[in-house]
Amino acid sequence: MSGEITHSVMDRLVPMRVSSFFATHRFRPTLLLTVAMVALTALAIALGNWQRHRADEKSAAAALASAADRAAPLDLAAADSDAAAVLYRIVHGVGEFDAAHGVLIDNKVHGGRPGYDVVTPFRLAPGNRYVLVDRGWVAQGPTRKVLPSVQTPAGVIEIVGRATVPPKRYLELKADTGQGALRQNLDIERIAASSGLTLLPFVVEQTDPVIPSDGLLREWPRPDFGIESHLSYMLQWYSLAALAAALWLVLNWRRRLEDA
């Protein structure tokens, strides 16, 4: 019985309070709040749309990587200059390393230890085409002044790896002259310019072991496309747009006495 009475009282009080609010308040949006709401909402929606677009791009890239995993290994001798056609594919090729134009990519850390990625041009047979091969990681020595010595297999060999494309944008701590064995970043165009070699527009992350062992560590992480991060940011921006609109509605209700 008491529960029924409580519900009956609440059913009467809520409409009365709503009616009382509308009787004592009126909706009077101000120009300043309206302009601020429109600007903030438009900006938040635009940023949310951009994050959604990036998530769609990353989803497409993830689907491409998944399809590449299921595809048959690609012979590098048949690969063309379209990097997108071989991206993430398992590739193999016969040829020989050009140790004279090999480089070390600086600031590569593994297990908390500083080191370098060893990148060496690989001349594909038959012909005179080259592809850069990231052969793996080597630890830094006692001092940065002395670069580690890495053994390079001689003669004609077969390599196996995954095709990747280095990022076009990167951070440089100082001007990179594009010369010498030590490089800050893996830049195909710079290495091609300094070596004079015609390089394919992708890099092979070598996965097969080399005999005799060259002492390089080959533990390549799977690509992290960060789709969840973009979706999270998208929801945050859309939520901010909704919050701005809600605040605009709340803040523009004024007591009628204030209008007098």
mmCIF file of C-alpha atoms in Angstrom:
data_model
loop_
_atom_site.group_PDB
_atom_site.id
_atom_site.type_symbol
_atom_site.label_atom_id
_atom_site.label_comp_id
_atom_site.label_asym_id
_atom_site.label_seq_id
_atom_site.Cartn_x
_atom_site.Cartn_y
_atom_site.Cartn_z
ATOM 1 C CA MET A 1 0.000 0.000 0.000
ATOM 2 C CA SER A 2 2.759 2.453 0.945
ATOM 3 C CA GLY A 3 4.519 1.760 -2.370
ATOM 4 C CA GLU A 4 1.386 2.595 -4.311
ATOM 5 C CA ILE A 5 1.022 5.858 -2.387
ATOM 6 C CA THR A 6 4.646 6.790 -3.091
ATOM 7 C CA HIS A 7 4.236 6.166 -6.825
ATOM 8 C CA SER A 8 1.018 8.177 -6.862
ATOM 9 C CA VAL A 9 2.686 11.139 -5.158
ATOM 10 C CA MET A 10 5.674 11.026 -7.530
ATOM 11 C CA ASP A 11 3.376 10.850 -10.552
ATOM 12 C CA ARG A 12 1.804 14.108 -9.417
ATOM 13 C CA LEU A 13 4.973 15.898 -8.306
ATOM 14 C CA VAL A 14 6.988 15.426 -11.510
ATOM 15 C CA PRO A 15 4.470 17.117 -13.849
ATOM 16 C CA MET A 16 3.992 19.885 -11.283
ATOM 17 C CA ARG A 17 7.733 20.571 -11.114
ATOM 18 C CA VAL A 18 8.037 20.569 -14.901
ATOM 19 C CA SER A 19 5.104 22.933 -15.227
ATOM 20 C CA SER A 20 6.556 25.158 -12.524
ATOM 21 C CA PHE A 21 9.906 25.300 -14.316
ATOM 22 C CA PHE A 22 8.350 26.365 -17.603
ATOM 23 C CA ALA A 23 6.186 28.874 -15.781
ATOM 24 C CA THR A 24 9.209 30.576 -14.203
ATOM 25 C CA HIS A 25 11.766 30.128 -17.025
ATOM 26 C CA ARG A 26 11.953 30.847 -20.705
ATOM 27 C CA PHE A 27 14.428 29.797 -23.372
ATOM 28 C CA ARG A 28 16.478 32.855 -24.432
ATOM 29 C CA PRO A 29 19.674 31.835 -26.280
ATOM 30 C CA THR A 30 22.391 34.470 -26.231
ATOM 31 C CA LEU A 31 24.498 35.285 -29.253
ATOM 32 C CA LEU A 32 27.802 34.594 -27.478
ATOM 33 C CA LEU A 33 26.796 31.144 -26.216
ATOM 34 C CA THR A 34 25.265 30.253 -29.571
ATOM 35 C CA VAL A 35 28.365 31.204 -31.535
ATOM 36 C CA ALA A 36 30.595 29.337 -29.060
ATOM 37 C CA MET A 37 28.364 26.246 -29.215
ATOM 38 C CA VAL A 38 28.251 26.203 -33.014
ATOM 39 C CA ALA A 39 32.027 26.654 -33.309
ATOM 40 C CA LEU A 40 32.868 24.010 -30.701
ATOM 41 C CA THR A 41 30.314 21.524 -32.031
ATOM 42 C CA ALA A 42 31.469 21.964 -35.626
ATOM 43 C CA LEU A 43 35.117 21.548 -34.628
ATOM 44 C CA ALA A 44 34.420 18.452 -32.516
ATOM 45 C CA ILE A 45 32.349 16.828 -35.279
ATOM 46 C CA ALA A 46 35.041 17.590 -37.863
ATOM 47 C CA LEU A 47 37.730 16.042 -35.661
ATOM 48 C CA GLY A 48 35.498 13.055 -34.945
ATOM 49 C CA ASN A 49 34.947 12.555 -38.674
ATOM 50 C CA TRP A 50 38.706 12.738 -39.267
ATOM 51 C CA GLN A 51 39.332 10.075 -36.622
ATOM 52 C CA ARG A 52 36.623 7.906 -38.193
ATOM 53 C CA HIS A 53 38.278 8.324 -41.596
ATOM 54 C CA ARG A 54 41.639 7.318 -40.140
ATOM 55 C CA ALA A 55 40.036 4.288 -38.475
ATOM 56 C CA ASP A 56 38.578 3.269 -41.847
ATOM 57 C CA GLU A 57 42.009 3.615 -43.459
ATOM 58 C CA LYS A 58 43.651 1.552 -40.739
ATOM 59 C CA SER A 59 40.914 -1.090 -41.008
ATOM 60 C CA ALA A 60 41.594 -1.354 -44.737
ATOM 61 C CA ALA A 61 45.329 -1.713 -44.035
ATOM 62 C CA ALA A 62 44.636 -4.427 -41.450
ATOM 63 C CA ALA A 63 42.468 -6.283 -43.962
ATOM 64 C CA LEU A 64 45.278 -5.980 -46.507
ATOM 65 C CA ALA A 65 47.775 -7.435 -44.027
ATOM 66 C CA SER A 66 45.406 -10.288 -43.217
ATOM 67 C CA ALA A 67 44.962 -11.070 -46.915
ATOM 68 C CA ALA A 68 48.734 -10.928 -47.406
ATOM 69 C CA ASP A 69 49.180 -13.565 -44.695
ATOM 70 C CA ARG A 70 46.955 -15.932 -46.650
ATOM 71 C CA ALA A 71 48.578 -15.240 -50.020
ATOM 72 C CA ALA A 72 51.264 -17.453 -51.513
ATOM 73 C CA PRO A 73 54.867 -16.204 -51.175
ATOM 74 C CA LEU A 74 55.832 -13.788 -53.936
ATOM 75 C CA ASP A 75 58.977 -14.181 -56.006
ATOM 76 C CA LEU A 76 60.881 -10.886 -55.903
ATOM 77 C CA ALA A 77 62.053 -11.482 -59.451
ATOM 78 C CA ALA A 78 58.437 -10.966 -60.529
ATOM 79 C CA ALA A 79 57.765 -7.977 -58.255
ATOM 80 C CA ASP A 80 57.173 -4.634 -59.935
ATOM 81 C CA SER A 81 57.687 -1.103 -58.649
ATOM 82 C CA ASP A 82 54.227 -0.886 -57.067
ATOM 83 C CA ALA A 83 54.877 -1.055 -53.337
ATOM 84 C CA ALA A 84 51.161 -1.378 -52.553
ATOM 85 C CA ALA A 85 50.999 -4.622 -54.544
ATOM 86 C CA VAL A 86 53.547 -6.357 -52.308
ATOM 87 C CA LEU A 87 52.929 -4.615 -48.975
ATOM 88 C CA TYR A 88 52.907 -7.127 -46.069
ATOM 89 C CA ARG A 89 53.406 -10.044 -48.480
ATOM 90 C CA ILE A 90 55.815 -12.867 -47.714
ATOM 91 C CA VAL A 91 58.477 -12.634 -50.415
ATOM 92 C CA HIS A 92 61.530 -14.616 -51.446
ATOM 93 C CA GLY A 93 64.316 -13.971 -53.882
ATOM 94 C CA VAL A 94 67.651 -15.214 -55.149
ATOM 95 C CA GLY A 95 70.646 -12.920 -55.464
ATOM 96 C CA GLU A 96 73.555 -11.548 -53.480
ATOM 97 C CA PHE A 97 74.123 -8.862 -50.897
ATOM 98 C CA ASP A 98 75.981 -5.643 -51.717
ATOM 99 C CA ALA A 99 77.865 -5.256 -48.439
ATOM 100 C CA ALA A 100 79.707 -2.150 -49.650
ATOM 101 C CA HIS A 101 76.497 -0.096 -49.527
ATOM 102 C CA GLY A 102 75.059 -1.503 -46.305
ATOM 103 C CA VAL A 103 73.899 0.898 -43.581
ATOM 104 C CA LEU A 104 73.052 0.801 -39.880
ATOM 105 C CA ILE A 105 69.811 2.417 -38.727
ATOM 106 C CA ASP A 106 70.442 4.128 -35.396
ATOM 107 C CA ASN A 107 68.377 4.259 -32.196
ATOM 108 C CA LYS A 108 66.871 0.784 -32.344
ATOM 109 C CA VAL A 109 66.188 -0.608 -28.871
ATOM 110 C CA HIS A 110 65.538 -4.258 -28.053
ATOM 111 C CA GLY A 111 64.991 -5.527 -24.530
ATOM 112 C CA GLY A 112 66.160 -2.194 -23.145
ATOM 113 C CA ARG A 113 69.480 -2.383 -25.014
ATOM 114 C CA PRO A 114 70.424 0.179 -27.664
ATOM 115 C CA GLY A 115 71.454 -1.048 -31.064
ATOM 116 C CA TYR A 116 71.024 -0.819 -34.807
ATOM 117 C CA ASP A 117 69.018 -2.367 -37.612
ATOM 118 C CA VAL A 118 71.336 -3.774 -40.285
ATOM 119 C CA VAL A 119 70.094 -2.853 -43.772
ATOM 120 C CA THR A 120 71.891 -4.161 -46.852
ATOM 121 C CA PRO A 121 71.021 -3.841 -50.561
ATOM 122 C CA PHE A 122 70.302 -7.187 -52.216
ATOM 123 C CA ARG A 123 70.839 -7.560 -55.974
ATOM 124 C CA LEU A 124 68.159 -9.760 -57.450
ATOM 125 C CA ALA A 125 69.071 -12.366 -60.014
ATOM 126 C CA PRO A 126 68.765 -12.189 -62.896
ATOM 127 C CA GLY A 127 69.196 -8.516 -63.713
ATOM 128 C CA ASN A 128 70.441 -5.449 -61.931
ATOM 129 C CA ARG A 129 67.549 -4.583 -59.621
ATOM 130 C CA TYR A 130 68.108 -4.123 -55.911
ATOM 131 C CA VAL A 131 65.903 -4.300 -52.851
ATOM 132 C CA LEU A 132 66.834 -3.182 -49.346
ATOM 133 C CA VAL A 133 66.845 -6.017 -46.822
ATOM 134 C CA ASP A 134 66.494 -5.277 -43.111
ATOM 135 C CA ARG A 135 68.539 -8.224 -41.925
ATOM 136 C CA GLY A 136 67.867 -7.771 -38.213
ATOM 137 C CA TRP A 137 69.082 -6.092 -35.035
ATOM 138 C CA VAL A 138 72.585 -5.904 -33.614
ATOM 139 C CA ALA A 139 73.505 -4.533 -30.194
ATOM 140 C CA GLN A 140 75.547 -1.381 -29.768
ATOM 141 C CA GLY A 141 79.122 -1.896 -28.633
ATOM 142 C CA PRO A 142 80.800 -0.398 -25.557
ATOM 143 C CA THR A 143 80.957 2.975 -27.315
ATOM 144 C CA ARG A 144 79.011 4.664 -30.088
ATOM 145 C CA LYS A 145 82.262 5.766 -31.665
ATOM 146 C CA VAL A 146 82.903 2.230 -32.910
ATOM 147 C CA LEU A 147 80.175 0.661 -35.033
ATOM 148 C CA PRO A 148 79.586 -3.079 -34.703
ATOM 149 C CA SER A 149 81.059 -5.376 -37.311
ATOM 150 C CA VAL A 150 78.423 -7.536 -38.986
ATOM 151 C CA GLN A 151 79.154 -10.523 -41.175
ATOM 152 C CA THR A 152 77.442 -10.427 -44.573
ATOM 153 C CA PRO A 153 76.843 -13.690 -46.459
ATOM 154 C CA ALA A 154 78.845 -13.830 -49.676
ATOM 155 C CA GLY A 155 77.800 -15.289 -52.992
ATOM 156 C CA VAL A 156 74.386 -16.143 -54.357
ATOM 157 C CA ILE A 157 71.820 -16.985 -51.667
ATOM 158 C CA GLU A 158 68.062 -17.056 -51.229
ATOM 159 C CA ILE A 159 66.296 -14.768 -48.756
ATOM 160 C CA VAL A 160 62.790 -14.897 -47.298
ATOM 161 C CA GLY A 161 60.997 -12.067 -45.542
ATOM 162 C CA ARG A 162 58.024 -9.737 -45.346
ATOM 163 C CA ALA A 163 57.680 -6.665 -47.556
ATOM 164 C CA THR A 164 57.162 -3.382 -45.717
ATOM 165 C CA VAL A 165 57.268 0.311 -46.553
ATOM 166 C CA PRO A 166 59.140 2.654 -44.173
ATOM 167 C CA PRO A 167 57.201 5.694 -42.944
ATOM 168 C CA LYS A 168 57.626 8.818 -45.042
ATOM 169 C CA ARG A 169 57.587 11.103 -42.013
ATOM 170 C CA TYR A 170 60.011 10.676 -39.162
ATOM 171 C CA LEU A 171 61.896 12.569 -36.477
ATOM 172 C CA GLU A 172 65.497 13.586 -37.053
ATOM 173 C CA LEU A 173 67.544 14.650 -34.050
ATOM 174 C CA LYS A 174 70.062 16.329 -36.323
ATOM 175 C CA ALA A 175 70.594 16.905 -40.017
ATOM 176 C CA ASP A 176 71.030 13.588 -41.821
ATOM 177 C CA THR A 177 73.463 14.033 -44.689
ATOM 178 C CA GLY A 178 72.430 10.755 -46.273
ATOM 179 C CA GLN A 179 76.054 9.640 -46.410
ATOM 180 C CA GLY A 180 78.059 7.052 -44.523
ATOM 181 C CA ALA A 181 77.150 3.791 -42.860
ATOM 182 C CA LEU A 182 75.157 5.238 -39.934
ATOM 183 C CA ARG A 183 71.681 6.642 -40.645
ATOM 184 C CA GLN A 184 69.025 8.025 -38.355
ATOM 185 C CA ASN A 185 66.123 6.674 -40.391
ATOM 186 C CA LEU A 186 65.471 4.115 -43.079
ATOM 187 C CA ASP A 187 64.911 6.291 -46.150
ATOM 188 C CA ILE A 188 64.914 4.372 -49.436
ATOM 189 C CA GLU A 189 65.376 7.462 -51.597
ATOM 190 C CA ARG A 190 68.381 8.699 -49.626
ATOM 191 C CA ILE A 191 70.075 5.312 -49.726
ATOM 192 C CA ALA A 192 69.408 5.070 -53.469
ATOM 193 C CA ALA A 193 70.904 8.526 -54.006
ATOM 194 C CA SER A 194 74.035 7.850 -51.958
ATOM 195 C CA SER A 195 74.650 4.367 -53.385
ATOM 196 C CA GLY A 196 73.663 5.006 -56.989
ATOM 197 C CA LEU A 197 71.594 1.806 -56.960
ATOM 198 C CA THR A 198 68.125 1.360 -58.429
ATOM 199 C CA LEU A 199 66.080 0.233 -55.438
ATOM 200 C CA LEU A 200 62.589 -1.216 -55.322
ATOM 201 C CA PRO A 201 60.214 1.024 -53.289
ATOM 202 C CA PHE A 202 59.869 -1.354 -50.358
ATOM 203 C CA VAL A 203 62.017 -3.087 -47.749
ATOM 204 C CA VAL A 204 62.203 -6.794 -46.950
ATOM 205 C CA GLU A 205 62.292 -7.676 -43.258
ATOM 206 C CA GLN A 206 64.320 -10.886 -43.417
ATOM 207 C CA THR A 207 62.825 -13.794 -41.516
ATOM 208 C CA ASP A 208 64.854 -16.818 -42.603
ATOM 209 C CA PRO A 209 67.937 -17.834 -40.615
ATOM 210 C CA VAL A 210 71.324 -17.329 -42.211
ATOM 211 C CA ILE A 211 73.909 -20.111 -42.177
ATOM 212 C CA PRO A 212 76.493 -19.517 -40.899
ATOM 213 C CA SER A 213 74.712 -17.379 -38.331
ATOM 214 C CA ASP A 214 75.328 -13.659 -38.676
ATOM 215 C CA GLY A 215 74.389 -13.003 -35.043
ATOM 216 C CA LEU A 216 71.455 -10.745 -35.927
ATOM 217 C CA LEU A 217 68.187 -10.816 -34.021
ATOM 218 C CA ARG A 218 65.100 -11.116 -36.221
ATOM 219 C CA GLU A 219 61.993 -10.564 -34.108
ATOM 220 C CA TRP A 220 59.656 -8.441 -36.178
ATOM 221 C CA PRO A 221 56.533 -7.180 -34.372
ATOM 222 C CA ARG A 222 53.230 -7.529 -36.132
ATOM 223 C CA PRO A 223 51.916 -4.236 -37.530
ATOM 224 C CA ASP A 224 49.888 -2.323 -34.953
ATOM 225 C CA PHE A 225 47.369 -0.255 -36.884
ATOM 226 C CA GLY A 226 45.933 1.489 -33.821
ATOM 227 C CA ILE A 227 42.316 1.170 -34.973
ATOM 228 C CA GLU A 228 40.983 1.110 -31.401
ATOM 229 C CA SER A 229 42.750 4.384 -30.583
ATOM 230 C CA HIS A 230 41.142 6.171 -33.526
ATOM 231 C CA LEU A 231 37.703 4.841 -32.600
ATOM 232 C CA SER A 232 38.206 5.933 -28.994
ATOM 233 C CA TYR A 233 39.209 9.453 -30.047
ATOM 234 C CA MET A 234 36.266 9.553 -32.469
ATOM 235 C CA LEU A 235 33.808 8.801 -29.650
ATOM 236 C CA GLN A 236 35.444 11.424 -27.439
ATOM 237 C CA TRP A 237 35.072 14.130 -30.085
ATOM 238 C CA TYR A 238 31.460 13.211 -30.841
ATOM 239 C CA SER A 239 30.724 13.174 -27.106
ATOM 240 C CA LEU A 240 32.216 16.652 -26.785
ATOM 241 C CA ALA A 241 29.963 17.869 -29.611
ATOM 242 C CA ALA A 242 26.906 16.426 -27.850
ATOM 243 C CA LEU A 243 28.015 17.941 -24.528
ATOM 244 C CA ALA A 244 28.440 21.381 -26.106
ATOM 245 C CA ALA A 245 24.911 21.235 -27.521
ATOM 246 C CA ALA A 246 23.492 20.036 -24.189
ATOM 247 C CA LEU A 247 25.228 22.808 -22.243
ATOM 248 C CA TRP A 248 23.921 25.363 -24.723
ATOM 249 C CA LEU A 249 20.373 24.176 -24.064
ATOM 250 C CA VAL A 250 20.815 24.205 -20.286
ATOM 251 C CA LEU A 251 22.603 27.544 -19.983
ATOM 252 C CA ASN A 252 20.116 29.433 -22.147
ATOM 253 C CA TRP A 253 17.106 28.778 -19.900
ATOM 254 C CA ARG A 254 16.587 31.965 -17.853
ATOM 255 C CA ARG A 255 14.227 32.985 -15.096
ATOM 256 C CA ARG A 256 11.523 35.279 -16.335
ATOM 257 C CA LEU A 257 12.436 37.843 -13.671
ATOM 258 C CA GLU A 258 15.901 38.161 -15.264
ATOM 259 C CA ASP A 259 14.281 39.206 -18.541
ATOM 260 C CA ALA A 260 12.346 42.030 -16.933
#
